[in-house]
XYZ file of N, CA, C and O in Angstrom:
888
model
N -11.058 3.286 22.946
C -9.734 2.982 22.287
C -9.572 3.703 21.001
O -10.303 3.520 20.247
N -8.491 4.111 20.988
C -8.182 4.861 19.766
C -7.778 3.957 18.631
O -6.832 3.192 18.793
N -8.359 4.032 17.472
C -7.916 3.015 16.499
C -6.495 3.518 15.587
O -6.331 4.726 15.505
N -6.004 2.538 14.986
C -4.766 3.026 14.109
C -5.077 3.769 13.000
O -4.521 4.728 12.609
N -6.190 3.159 12.038
C -6.367 3.703 11.194
C -8.262 4.012 11.214
O -8.843 3.188 11.995
N -8.660 5.425 10.894
C -9.985 5.490 11.120
C -10.506 6.316 10.098
O -9.812 7.604 9.834
N -11.512 6.173 9.200
C -11.905 7.095 8.533
C -13.473 7.463 8.833
O -14.392 6.585 9.463
N -13.784 8.860 9.072
C -15.038 9.279 9.750
C -15.729 10.099 8.625
O -15.430 11.503 7.951
N -16.692 9.510 8.090
C -17.759 10.294 6.997
C -16.902 10.860 5.863
O -17.249 11.856 5.571
N -15.935 10.030 5.220
C -15.280 10.331 4.171
C -16.018 10.413 2.927
O -16.521 9.313 2.617
N -15.828 11.882 2.329
C -16.272 11.667 0.806
C -15.471 12.074 -0.285
O -14.622 13.030 0.104
N -15.364 11.713 -1.440
C -14.471 12.050 -2.251
C -15.316 12.197 -3.978
O -15.821 11.398 -4.287
N -15.655 13.226 -4.571
C -16.444 13.265 -5.689
C -15.633 13.611 -6.945
O -14.420 14.301 -6.908
N -16.131 13.354 -8.036
C -15.517 13.601 -9.255
C -16.534 14.281 -10.105
O -17.771 13.597 -9.933
N -16.299 15.154 -10.987
C -17.084 15.561 -11.817
C -17.159 15.246 -13.327
O -15.835 15.260 -13.836
N -18.042 14.817 -13.748
C -18.134 14.160 -15.179
C -19.125 14.741 -15.987
O -20.368 14.504 -15.894
N -18.702 15.883 -16.574
C -19.771 16.693 -17.422
C -20.436 17.594 -16.279
O -20.108 18.111 -15.399
N -21.900 17.292 -16.263
C -23.058 18.067 -15.327
C -23.114 17.062 -14.344
O -23.861 17.265 -13.311
N -22.552 15.690 -14.138
C -22.939 14.826 -13.097
C -21.879 14.686 -12.112
O -20.490 14.641 -12.534
N -22.238 14.678 -10.805
C -21.183 14.844 -9.834
C -21.150 13.110 -9.326
O -22.259 12.718 -8.959
N -19.932 12.522 -9.204
C -19.984 11.063 -8.828
C -19.412 10.751 -7.383
O -18.223 11.609 -7.352
N -19.882 10.371 -6.570
C -19.202 9.986 -5.320
C -18.405 8.776 -5.315
O -18.997 7.674 -5.528
N -17.211 8.830 -5.410
C -16.087 7.713 -5.369
C -16.005 7.238 -4.263
O -15.831 5.935 -4.018
N -16.152 7.928 -3.034
C -16.183 7.617 -1.763
C -17.565 8.404 -1.151
O -17.436 9.679 -1.094
N -18.394 7.592 -0.507
C -19.719 8.147 -0.224
C -20.077 7.935 1.225
O -20.334 6.953 1.691
N -19.361 8.644 2.047
C -19.670 8.946 3.485
C -19.188 7.567 4.331
O -19.779 6.926 4.750
N -17.747 7.273 3.969
C -17.299 5.899 4.570
C -16.676 6.242 6.026
O -16.079 7.166 6.360
N -17.238 4.989 6.791
C -16.915 4.967 8.300
C -16.491 3.769 8.538
O -17.119 2.592 8.194
N -15.131 3.642 8.821
C -14.549 2.291 9.166
C -13.415 2.599 9.903
O -12.672 3.565 9.993
N -12.861 1.449 10.436
C -11.598 1.596 11.222
C -10.904 0.288 11.384
O -11.170 -0.662 10.848
N -9.439 0.288 11.346
C -8.575 -0.879 11.424
C -7.620 -0.751 12.522
O -6.998 0.573 12.767
N -7.601 -1.484 13.414
C -6.732 -1.589 14.464
C -5.372 -1.950 14.150
O -4.971 -2.616 13.153
N -4.380 -1.505 15.234
C -2.933 -1.662 15.083
C -2.564 -3.467 14.768
O -3.062 -3.828 15.713
N -2.218 -3.662 13.680
C -1.699 -5.038 13.497
C -2.735 -5.975 12.964
O -2.499 -7.162 12.872
N -3.923 -5.214 12.581
C -4.931 -5.933 11.748
C -4.602 -6.420 10.197
O -3.812 -5.419 9.888
N -5.001 -7.287 9.952
C -4.998 -7.486 8.418
C -6.326 -7.420 7.890
O -7.496 -8.210 8.041
N -6.447 -6.385 7.132
C -7.670 -5.829 6.641
C -7.790 -5.955 5.038
O -6.865 -5.618 4.314
N -8.913 -6.723 4.531
C -9.200 -6.767 3.200
C -10.264 -6.070 2.741
O -11.276 -6.121 3.307
N -10.251 -5.218 1.747
C -11.432 -4.581 1.322
C -11.616 -5.157 -0.004
O -10.914 -5.090 -0.995
N -13.111 -5.555 -0.216
C -13.354 -6.102 -1.572
C -14.562 -5.440 -2.148
O -15.261 -4.580 -1.475
N -14.727 -5.659 -3.409
C -15.879 -4.980 -4.172
C -15.560 -5.150 -5.555
O -14.336 -5.283 -6.007
N -16.680 -4.821 -6.434
C -16.273 -4.897 -7.941
C -15.565 -3.836 -8.471
O -15.371 -3.110 -7.765
N -14.882 -3.912 -9.556
C -14.636 -2.904 -10.356
C -15.080 -1.798 -10.281
O -16.522 -1.723 -10.642
N -14.622 -0.423 -10.076
C -15.388 0.822 -9.949
C -16.213 0.976 -8.820
O -16.845 1.949 -8.677
N -15.970 0.155 -7.562
C -16.799 0.440 -6.454
C -16.140 1.369 -5.437
O -16.831 1.843 -4.802
N -14.899 1.824 -5.934
C -14.298 2.915 -5.216
C -13.295 2.442 -4.222
O -12.667 3.098 -3.376
N -12.673 1.289 -4.521
C -11.611 0.313 -3.532
C -10.219 1.246 -3.625
O -9.725 1.774 -2.578
N -10.026 1.671 -4.897
C -8.707 2.333 -5.063
C -8.828 3.579 -4.561
O -7.667 4.383 -4.083
N -9.882 4.571 -4.624
C -10.119 5.781 -4.244
C -9.989 5.753 -2.689
O -9.189 6.785 -2.240
N -10.395 4.789 -2.058
C -10.230 4.633 -0.523
C -8.737 4.523 -0.237
O -8.208 5.168 0.499
N -8.022 3.673 -0.793
C -6.608 3.281 -0.812
C -5.831 4.495 -0.934
O -4.720 4.898 -0.183
N -6.128 5.212 -1.976
C -5.244 6.391 -2.323
C -5.293 7.599 -1.292
O -4.375 8.267 -1.142
N -6.696 7.672 -0.757
C -6.728 8.692 0.316
C -5.942 8.325 1.701
O -5.364 8.995 2.111
N -6.084 6.910 1.858
C -5.636 6.429 2.954
C -3.956 6.726 2.939
O -3.117 6.952 3.749
N -3.434 6.449 1.756
C -2.020 6.372 1.330
C -1.317 7.731 1.207
O -0.186 8.066 0.825
N -2.468 8.785 1.281
C -1.758 10.224 1.130
C -1.680 10.608 -0.225
O -0.813 11.665 -0.663
N -1.859 9.577 -1.567
C -1.801 10.323 -2.796
C -2.912 10.741 -3.115
O -3.068 11.092 -4.226
N -4.004 11.007 -2.409
C -5.519 11.789 -2.852
C -5.948 12.425 -1.888
O -5.610 11.727 -0.577
N -6.800 13.705 -1.845
C -7.228 13.924 -0.668
C -8.933 13.682 -0.632
O -9.486 13.764 -1.690
N -9.406 13.759 0.380
C -10.954 13.583 0.563
C -11.333 15.094 0.438
O -10.860 16.122 0.754
N -12.793 15.264 0.000
C -13.536 16.283 -0.122
C -14.075 16.763 1.102
O -14.338 17.976 1.517
N -14.546 15.592 1.923
C -15.115 15.727 3.187
C -14.705 14.775 4.171
O -14.416 13.529 3.642
N -14.850 15.021 5.553
C -14.676 13.985 6.564
C -13.116 14.230 6.918
O -12.318 15.077 6.500
N -12.931 13.037 7.829
C -11.215 13.120 8.416
C -10.937 11.673 8.303
O -11.569 10.459 8.336
N -9.406 11.616 7.928
C -8.821 10.190 7.871
C -7.585 10.498 8.804
O -6.917 11.360 9.055
N -7.771 9.469 10.016
C -6.942 9.255 10.992
C -5.710 8.259 10.859
O -6.359 7.108 10.533
N -4.638 8.369 11.199
C -3.559 7.439 11.225
C -2.815 7.650 12.556
O -2.064 8.700 12.736
N -2.957 6.514 13.413
C -2.391 6.641 14.708
C -2.311 7.984 15.365
O -1.386 8.663 15.706
N -3.463 8.573 15.468
C -3.792 9.573 16.082
C -3.789 10.922 15.222
O -3.935 11.882 15.905
N -3.169 10.868 14.098
C -2.913 12.129 13.222
C -3.984 12.336 12.160
O -4.282 11.358 11.427
N -4.313 13.494 12.153
C -5.703 13.727 11.017
C -4.797 14.005 9.639
O -4.498 15.023 9.421
N -4.825 12.909 8.842
C -4.034 12.844 7.523
C -4.813 13.861 6.668
O -4.052 14.444 5.595
N -6.044 13.857 6.567
C -6.741 14.664 5.693
C -6.667 16.343 6.121
O -7.081 16.842 5.268
N -5.832 16.692 7.217
C -5.451 18.051 7.299
C -4.043 18.265 6.939
O -3.609 19.489 7.334
N -3.461 17.304 6.591
C -1.954 17.605 6.155
C -1.544 18.640 5.112
O -2.612 18.470 4.341
N -0.622 19.424 5.253
C -0.172 20.226 4.134
C 0.371 19.238 3.049
O 0.605 18.031 3.262
N 0.825 19.717 1.954
C 1.426 19.046 0.849
C 2.700 18.400 1.379
O 2.950 17.192 1.077
N 3.482 19.304 2.152
C 4.879 18.613 2.645
C 4.720 17.614 3.802
O 5.474 16.652 3.837
N 3.668 17.899 4.619
C 3.258 16.546 5.534
C 2.891 15.536 4.870
O 3.493 14.393 5.273
N 2.128 15.614 3.544
C 1.739 14.444 3.027
C 3.052 13.636 2.386
O 2.829 12.344 2.512
N 3.735 14.579 1.789
C 5.295 13.977 1.426
C 5.964 12.979 2.313
O 6.378 11.886 2.176
N 5.892 13.617 3.778
C 6.821 13.117 4.879
C 6.034 11.738 5.003
O 6.722 10.897 5.330
N 4.702 11.877 5.048
C 3.900 10.745 5.766
C 3.869 9.787 4.545
O 4.180 8.710 5.001
N 3.928 9.887 3.285
C 4.290 8.957 2.156
C 5.734 8.132 2.257
O 5.619 7.055 2.173
N 6.457 9.044 2.804
C 7.805 8.563 2.971
C 8.261 7.580 4.158
O 8.872 6.471 4.221
N 7.457 7.790 5.168
C 7.800 7.292 6.516
C 6.679 6.505 7.030
O 7.107 5.426 7.879
N 5.315 6.529 6.619
C 4.293 5.842 7.464
C 3.882 4.942 6.463
O 3.075 4.002 7.002
N 3.758 4.878 5.261
C 3.172 3.830 4.308
C 4.137 3.229 3.395
O 4.755 4.049 2.699
N 3.930 2.034 3.420
C 4.717 1.155 2.158
C 3.236 0.717 1.210
O 2.441 0.153 1.539
N 3.565 1.000 -0.027
C 2.616 1.120 -1.237
C 2.934 -0.016 -2.055
O 3.869 0.059 -2.552
N 1.992 -1.002 -2.417
C 2.232 -2.218 -3.449
C 1.402 -2.278 -4.314
O 0.007 -2.265 -4.365
N 1.656 -1.754 -5.771
C 0.891 -1.265 -6.602
C 0.555 -2.993 -7.441
O 1.168 -3.822 -7.602
N -0.724 -2.828 -8.211
C -0.902 -3.855 -9.191
C -0.017 -4.089 -10.178
O 0.277 -5.252 -10.670
N 0.484 -2.871 -10.788
C 1.447 -2.847 -12.016
C 2.883 -2.853 -11.636
O 3.798 -2.377 -12.460
N 3.031 -3.013 -10.346
C 4.432 -3.223 -10.044
C 5.079 -1.699 -9.717
O 5.767 -1.523 -8.715
N 5.216 -0.804 -10.913
C 5.821 0.600 -10.854
C 7.058 0.430 -10.617
O 7.519 1.196 -9.854
N 7.840 -0.614 -11.188
C 9.231 -0.449 -11.045
C 9.823 0.242 -12.079
O 9.634 0.345 -13.334
N 11.154 0.790 -12.068
C 12.096 1.367 -12.989
C 12.796 0.524 -13.656
O 13.482 -0.035 -13.293
N 12.289 0.593 -15.038
C 12.893 -0.564 -15.703
C 14.593 -0.789 -16.059
O 14.853 -1.858 -16.239
N 15.239 0.448 -15.931
C 16.708 0.397 -16.177
C 17.314 0.357 -14.788
O 18.587 0.395 -14.722
N 16.534 0.145 -13.708
C 17.339 -0.139 -12.413
C 17.138 -1.714 -12.183
O 16.303 -2.235 -12.420
N 18.224 -2.193 -11.229
C 18.139 -3.585 -10.828
C 17.468 -3.813 -9.828
O 16.474 -2.587 -9.235
N 17.101 -4.868 -9.298
C 15.919 -5.203 -8.351
C 16.518 -4.237 -6.893
O 15.812 -3.719 -6.503
N 17.723 -4.423 -6.849
C 18.236 -3.694 -5.499
C 18.113 -2.347 -5.565
O 17.910 -1.588 -4.587
N 18.488 -1.596 -6.733
C 18.274 -0.308 -6.947
C 16.954 0.283 -6.929
O 16.477 1.307 -6.269
N 15.936 -0.500 -7.308
C 14.455 -0.047 -7.178
C 14.067 -0.119 -5.846
O 13.294 0.877 -5.219
N 14.646 -1.282 -4.773
C 14.291 -1.036 -3.574
C 14.887 -0.220 -2.731
O 14.183 0.520 -1.745
N 16.096 0.367 -3.209
C 16.855 1.510 -2.358
C 16.220 2.822 -2.741
O 16.316 3.708 -1.947
N 15.328 2.820 -3.847
C 14.832 4.259 -4.224
C 14.135 4.912 -3.219
O 14.538 6.139 -2.886
N 12.926 4.458 -2.264
C 12.668 5.356 -1.279
C 13.532 5.787 -0.218
O 13.263 6.838 0.588
N 14.387 4.912 0.041
C 15.572 5.028 0.914
C 16.339 6.438 0.433
O 16.775 7.074 1.527
N 16.572 6.478 -0.781
C 17.427 7.531 -1.318
C 16.589 8.885 -1.025
O 16.957 10.012 -0.557
N 15.120 8.679 -1.145
C 14.359 10.316 -1.266
C 14.456 10.274 0.288
O 14.319 11.618 0.874
N 14.423 9.604 1.434
C 14.680 9.689 2.705
C 16.179 10.189 3.053
O 16.484 10.493 4.334
N 16.938 10.193 2.166
C 18.075 10.326 2.289
C 19.017 9.651 3.234
O 19.657 10.095 4.202
N 18.536 8.660 3.364
C 19.260 7.152 4.253
C 20.859 7.112 3.884
O 21.184 7.107 2.506
N 21.517 7.155 4.842
C 23.178 6.959 4.389
C 23.272 5.671 3.378
O 22.680 4.572 3.797
N 24.270 5.933 2.539
C 24.608 4.621 1.564
C 24.641 3.082 2.204
O 23.975 2.335 1.836
N 25.443 3.107 3.171
C 25.769 1.768 3.654
C 24.604 1.246 4.281
O 24.143 0.058 4.138
N 23.967 2.036 5.013
C 22.626 1.484 5.534
C 21.510 1.326 4.809
O 20.745 0.193 4.676
N 21.288 2.130 3.681
C 20.456 2.098 2.640
C 20.760 0.664 1.871
O 19.862 -0.331 1.604
N 21.876 0.242 1.726
C 22.081 -0.884 1.226
C 21.878 -2.046 1.861
O 21.109 -3.301 1.427
N 22.030 -2.105 3.308
C 21.806 -3.104 4.168
C 20.308 -3.416 4.175
O 19.841 -4.653 4.054
N 19.575 -2.370 4.289
C 18.214 -2.304 4.500
C 17.398 -2.910 3.151
O 16.422 -3.889 3.093
N 17.878 -2.454 1.832
C 17.423 -3.224 0.722
C 17.897 -4.700 0.543
O 16.756 -5.221 0.150
N 18.957 -4.890 0.738
C 19.410 -6.407 0.614
C 18.496 -6.969 1.610
O 18.007 -8.379 1.455
N 18.261 -6.762 2.929
C 17.410 -7.504 3.892
C 15.770 -7.581 3.324
O 15.274 -8.437 3.596
N 15.470 -6.253 2.585
C 14.087 -6.440 2.262
C 13.880 -7.436 1.414
O 12.903 -8.511 0.991
N 14.913 -7.714 0.363
C 14.986 -8.646 -0.897
C 14.857 -9.992 -0.310
O 14.326 -11.177 -0.646
N 15.783 -10.343 0.873
C 15.946 -11.427 1.363
C 14.599 -12.035 1.984
O 14.140 -13.348 1.974
N 14.057 -11.266 2.521
C 12.930 -11.252 3.317
C 11.653 -11.818 2.046
O 10.927 -12.755 2.675
N 11.600 -11.360 0.928
C 10.824 -11.866 -0.142
C 11.252 -12.903 -1.070
O 10.862 -13.402 -2.214
N 12.590 -13.621 -0.730
C 13.075 -14.676 -1.209
C 13.974 -14.554 -2.722
O 13.783 -15.098 -3.639
N 14.428 -13.081 -2.592
C 14.878 -12.744 -3.940
C 16.526 -12.403 -3.747
O 16.840 -11.422 -4.664
N 17.177 -12.885 -2.897
C 18.591 -12.719 -2.601
C 19.519 -13.109 -3.706
O 20.592 -12.181 -3.992
N 18.925 -13.972 -4.568
C 19.860 -14.281 -5.512
C 19.520 -13.724 -7.019
O 19.966 -13.551 -8.115
N 18.546 -12.732 -6.878
C 17.941 -11.958 -8.110
C 18.243 -10.450 -8.035
O 17.634 -9.651 -8.702
N 18.848 -9.872 -7.034
C 18.875 -8.758 -6.667
C 19.490 -7.911 -7.801
O 19.153 -6.864 -7.802
N 20.428 -8.379 -8.599
C 21.069 -7.602 -9.555
C 20.257 -7.649 -10.973
O 20.968 -7.287 -11.960
N 19.216 -8.167 -11.082
C 18.568 -8.602 -12.184
C 17.489 -7.144 -12.321
O 16.797 -6.854 -11.430
N 17.256 -6.885 -13.736
C 16.403 -5.764 -14.017
C 15.023 -6.314 -14.280
O 14.841 -7.497 -14.361
N 14.001 -5.599 -14.116
C 12.527 -6.115 -14.245
C 12.244 -6.834 -15.211
O 11.377 -8.047 -15.154
N 12.872 -6.596 -16.439
C 12.600 -7.368 -17.604
C 13.059 -8.708 -17.585
O 12.779 -9.427 -18.439
N 13.883 -8.828 -16.481
C 14.760 -10.343 -16.269
C 13.841 -11.239 -15.454
O 14.224 -12.287 -14.947
N 12.883 -10.550 -14.890
C 12.175 -11.287 -13.885
C 10.628 -11.583 -14.132
O 10.049 -10.965 -15.054
N 10.090 -12.769 -13.660
C 8.563 -13.083 -13.922
C 8.005 -11.919 -13.103
O 8.005 -11.128 -12.186
N 6.456 -11.941 -13.554
C 5.490 -11.143 -12.869
C 5.746 -11.120 -11.363
O 5.503 -10.254 -10.578
N 5.581 -12.372 -10.814
C 5.577 -12.725 -9.323
C 6.687 -12.179 -8.728
O 6.749 -11.738 -7.639
N 7.973 -12.426 -9.407
C 9.315 -11.548 -9.037
C 9.185 -10.360 -8.889
O 9.716 -9.745 -7.994
N 8.359 -9.905 -9.926
C 8.477 -8.164 -10.050
C 7.774 -7.734 -8.733
O 8.086 -6.759 -8.163
N 6.767 -8.404 -8.377
C 5.852 -8.163 -7.557
C 6.496 -8.146 -6.160
O 6.277 -7.373 -4.994
N 7.500 -9.301 -5.979
C 7.969 -9.136 -4.947
C 9.160 -8.093 -4.631
O 9.397 -7.753 -3.352
N 9.601 -7.895 -5.636
C 10.506 -6.442 -5.659
C 10.020 -5.321 -5.270
O 10.336 -4.568 -4.314
N 8.643 -5.142 -5.810
C 7.611 -4.055 -5.205
C 7.433 -4.161 -3.734
O 7.330 -3.290 -2.961
N 7.102 -5.335 -3.269
C 6.833 -5.623 -1.709
C 8.085 -5.172 -0.990
O 8.016 -4.517 0.184
N 9.166 -5.475 -1.425
C 10.511 -5.395 -0.883
C 10.776 -3.729 -0.810
O 11.314 -3.222 0.298
N 10.582 -3.085 -1.792
C 10.555 -1.879 -1.940
C 9.593 -1.014 -0.875
O 9.851 0.019 -0.252
N 8.459 -1.659 -0.489
C 7.637 -1.028 0.095
C 7.864 -1.261 1.555
O 7.531 -0.357 2.615
N 8.403 -2.394 2.250
C 8.889 -2.786 3.311
C 10.346 -2.250 3.728
O 10.650 -2.334 5.143
N 11.275 -1.738 3.019
C 12.578 -1.626 3.164
C 12.572 -0.200 4.218
O 13.626 -0.213 4.976
N 11.690 0.469 4.132
C 11.739 1.958 4.690
C 11.136 1.532 6.163
O 10.926 2.155 7.197
N 10.434 0.271 6.329
C 10.108 -0.280 7.851
C 8.724 0.588 8.173
O 8.655 1.135 9.141
N 7.708 0.888 7.252
C 6.703 1.586 7.314
C 5.702 0.815 8.512
O 5.582 -0.419 8.358
N 4.990 1.576 9.340
C 3.788 0.848 10.154
C 2.835 0.237 9.427
O 1.866 -0.444 9.934
N 2.552 0.919 8.124
C 1.374 0.367 7.373
C 1.675 0.336 6.117
O 2.294 0.665 5.398
N 1.060 -1.042 5.617
C 1.549 -1.648 4.232
C -0.045 -1.651 3.401
O -1.004 -2.096 4.244
N 0.052 -0.895 2.464
C -1.195 -0.900 1.690
C -0.845 -1.687 0.139
O 0.132 -1.448 -0.066
N -1.938 -2.404 -0.176
C -1.732 -3.046 -1.503
C -2.867 -3.136 -2.224
O -3.976 -3.439 -1.720
N -2.750 -2.622 -3.575
C -3.793 -2.338 -4.399
C -3.808 -3.621 -5.433
O -2.868 -3.879 -6.298
N -4.565 -4.355 -5.402
C -4.910 -5.879 -6.158
C -3.404 -6.405 -6.258
O -2.957 -6.396 -7.615
N -2.565 -6.854 -5.263
C -1.497 -7.102 -5.447
C -1.267 -8.497 -6.317
O -0.367 -8.986 -6.875
N -2.249 -9.267 -6.441
C -2.481 -10.406 -7.207
C -3.106 -10.386 -8.416
O -3.147 -11.397 -9.413
N -3.497 -9.202 -8.899
C -4.295 -9.054 -10.100
C -3.648 -9.283 -11.460
O -4.450 -9.799 -12.320
N -2.493 -9.370 -11.495
C -1.773 -9.681 -12.843
C -0.851 -10.951 -12.783
O -0.350 -11.016 -13.487
N -1.178 -11.896 -11.917
C -0.227 -13.062 -11.432
C -1.292 -14.298 -11.774
O -2.526 -14.401 -11.319
N -0.689 -15.293 -12.111
C -1.215 -16.644 -11.867
C -1.221 -17.251 -10.410
O -0.944 -16.619 -9.550
N -1.956 -18.424 -10.308
C -2.429 -18.901 -8.938
C -1.319 -19.072 -8.178
O -1.212 -18.678 -7.089
N -0.165 -19.680 -8.551
C 1.127 -19.846 -7.735
C 1.843 -18.548 -7.433
O 1.968 -18.551 -6.234
N 1.969 -17.663 -8.185
C 2.598 -16.431 -7.758
C 1.746 -15.537 -6.948
O 2.131 -14.994 -5.952
N 0.515 -15.869 -7.017
C -0.695 -14.979 -6.180
C -0.573 -15.678 -4.873
O -0.479 -14.886 -3.990
N -0.487 -16.825 -4.533
C -0.366 -17.586 -3.524
C 0.864 -17.323 -2.574
O 0.895 -16.882 -1.446
N 2.081 -16.960 -3.287
C 3.436 -16.465 -2.898
C 3.375 -15.107 -2.219
O 3.844 -15.010 -1.207
N 2.628 -14.452 -3.192
C 2.482 -12.740 -2.826
C 1.535 -12.936 -1.440
O 2.055 -12.147 -0.496
N 0.545 -13.634 -1.227
C -0.269 -13.592 -0.036
C 0.416 -13.971 1.019
O 0.425 -13.730 2.261
N 1.314 -15.208 0.652
C 2.172 -15.423 1.819
C 2.900 -14.622 2.341
O 3.136 -14.498 3.767
N 3.504 -13.914 1.634
C 4.424 -12.777 2.259
C 3.839 -11.717 2.786
O 4.378 -11.233 3.755
N 2.662 -11.197 2.395
C 1.752 -10.127 3.017
C 1.411 -10.690 4.508
O 1.284 -10.058 5.125
N 1.182 -11.833 4.494
C 0.717 -12.678 5.589
C 1.794 -12.687 6.790
O 1.506 -12.430 7.905
N 2.895 -12.943 6.405
C 4.067 -12.986 7.026
C 4.442 -11.640 7.582
O 4.751 -11.476 8.690
N 4.219 -10.709 6.772
C 4.531 -9.173 7.302
C 3.220 -8.676 8.352
O 3.576 -8.352 9.381
N 2.032 -9.333 8.088
C 1.067 -8.994 9.139
C 1.422 -9.704 10.435
O 1.289 -9.208 11.485
N 1.880 -11.153 10.359
C 2.216 -11.862 11.539
C 3.275 -11.173 12.260
O 3.566 -11.315 13.385
N 4.296 -10.371 11.619
C 5.421 -9.904 12.348
C 5.082 -8.440 12.993
O 5.723 -7.636 13.704
N 3.694 -8.120 12.677
C 3.141 -6.925 13.477
C 2.661 -5.674 12.704
O 2.382 -4.703 13.121
N 3.004 -5.906 11.545
C 2.502 -4.706 10.598
C 1.112 -4.714 10.215
O 0.231 -5.776 10.310
N 0.749 -3.464 10.222
C -0.908 -3.340 9.729
C -0.942 -3.345 8.127
O -0.182 -2.564 7.655
N -1.435 -4.443 7.853
C -1.771 -4.621 6.318
C -3.233 -4.336 5.855
O -4.374 -4.832 6.399
N -3.324 -3.505 4.892
C -4.744 -3.187 4.114
C -4.563 -3.542 2.730
O -3.799 -3.092 2.005
N -5.476 -4.482 2.274
C -5.275 -4.873 0.786
C -6.642 -4.760 0.039
O -7.619 -4.962 0.818
N -6.685 -4.314 -1.017
C -7.998 -4.252 -1.877
C -7.984 -5.337 -3.078
O -6.877 -5.594 -3.412
N -9.042 -5.867 -3.190
C -9.155 -6.775 -4.285
C -10.759 -7.163 -4.702
O -11.567 -6.681 -3.932
N -10.598 -7.775 -5.614
C -12.094 -8.321 -6.107
C -12.228 -9.842 -5.969
O -13.103 -10.408 -6.240
N -11.141 -10.605 -5.441
C -11.016 -12.021 -5.396
C -11.683 -12.323 -3.749
O -10.813 -12.322 -2.718
N -12.568 -12.935 -3.716
C -13.209 -13.179 -2.444
C -12.449 -14.251 -1.714
O -12.580 -14.432 -0.594
N -11.771 -15.317 -2.381
C -10.951 -16.086 -1.927
C -9.554 -15.462 -1.034
O -9.423 -16.218 0.004
N -9.356 -14.298 -1.418
C -8.177 -13.830 -0.603
C -8.759 -13.067 0.523
O -8.126 -13.063 1.500
N -10.185 -12.770 0.531
C -10.885 -12.156 1.859
C -10.815 -13.123 2.863
O -10.850 -12.647 4.013
N -10.989 -14.582 2.760
C -10.814 -15.484 3.831
C -9.366 -15.353 4.882
O -9.809 -15.796 5.962
N -8.535 -14.811 4.170
C -7.290 -14.433 5.228
C -7.313 -13.532 6.197
O -6.537 -13.322 6.978
N -8.440 -12.692 5.945
C -8.392 -11.320 6.910
C -8.666 -11.375 8.111
O -9.620 -12.517 8.681
N -8.122 -10.501 8.986
C -8.915 -10.465 10.262
C -10.115 -9.438 10.217
O -11.131 -9.801 10.987
N -9.976 -8.711 9.024
C -11.284 -7.788 8.937
C -11.597 -7.695 7.514
O -10.683 -7.547 6.792
N -12.838 -7.748 6.868
C -13.324 -7.879 5.674
C -14.335 -6.567 5.347
O -15.196 -6.751 6.121
N -14.139 -5.962 4.502
C -15.027 -4.611 4.375
C -15.325 -4.499 3.040
O -14.531 -4.874 1.850
N -16.745 -4.708 2.634
C -17.200 -4.712 1.426
C -17.711 -3.299 0.763
O -18.392 -2.616 1.737
N -17.425 -3.038 -0.428
C -17.606 -1.553 -0.676
C -18.382 -1.729 -2.148
O -17.905 -2.650 -3.027
N -19.447 -1.076 -2.543
C -19.981 -1.045 -3.777
C -20.255 0.466 -4.044
O -21.033 1.155 -2.922
N -20.402 0.877 -4.916
C -20.722 2.499 -5.426
C -20.228 3.343 -4.412
O -21.038 4.437 -4.047
N -19.089 3.198 -3.936
C -18.331 4.478 -2.846
C -19.130 4.039 -1.530
O -18.721 4.764 -0.645
N -19.703 3.198 -1.358
C -20.339 3.027 0.130
C -19.988 1.480 0.355
O -19.885 0.648 -0.203
N -19.792 1.498 1.939
C -19.408 0.273 2.544
C -20.928 -0.390 2.917
O -21.598 0.215 3.525
N -20.977 -1.683 2.401
C -22.254 -2.242 2.454
C -22.281 -3.439 3.540
O -23.064 -4.008 3.754
């Protein structure tokens, strides 16, 4: 069976002076369509490198990365831009919201990049904010929102384009326990709706929620 996500012998190297460091060291794993996959490991293990390669924000130096039968690691720069716009919704640890835009305007941004018609763009953004429970806060700017609310805006932004793959980089890393539980509930609901969700975390309690758990250390799956 063809897997939805597959890493084949993927390597990523960084040069520090005369030392060559493998941030990704011959990674082999797969995630099937609709799975909830959590990647765990300590800081510096290579988790974010893995996610950035899968999200098309970084290139691997060796190996192949497949998504839904397409070899992402062979994409041109233009193809990677299209891939990031249409295939992947990314949730960052530090939200990455534009501070002078409202929640609604932040969620509309990726739809603007896709040249989505204004009326449809508004409808999709409102729907995404309703899904994360922020319909009454959509006209507030980030500094008027709590950390948990800002992360919910970030999730709404990631899902407004209706991508098949959701990637989340330490989505609860800066949140209190209550907000963390709410974010994980939303991500679980996205998974239950049929999305493929891949999360990286150092929190082993979150890993218990996964269909698949991958542990990484020093750039290797252990």
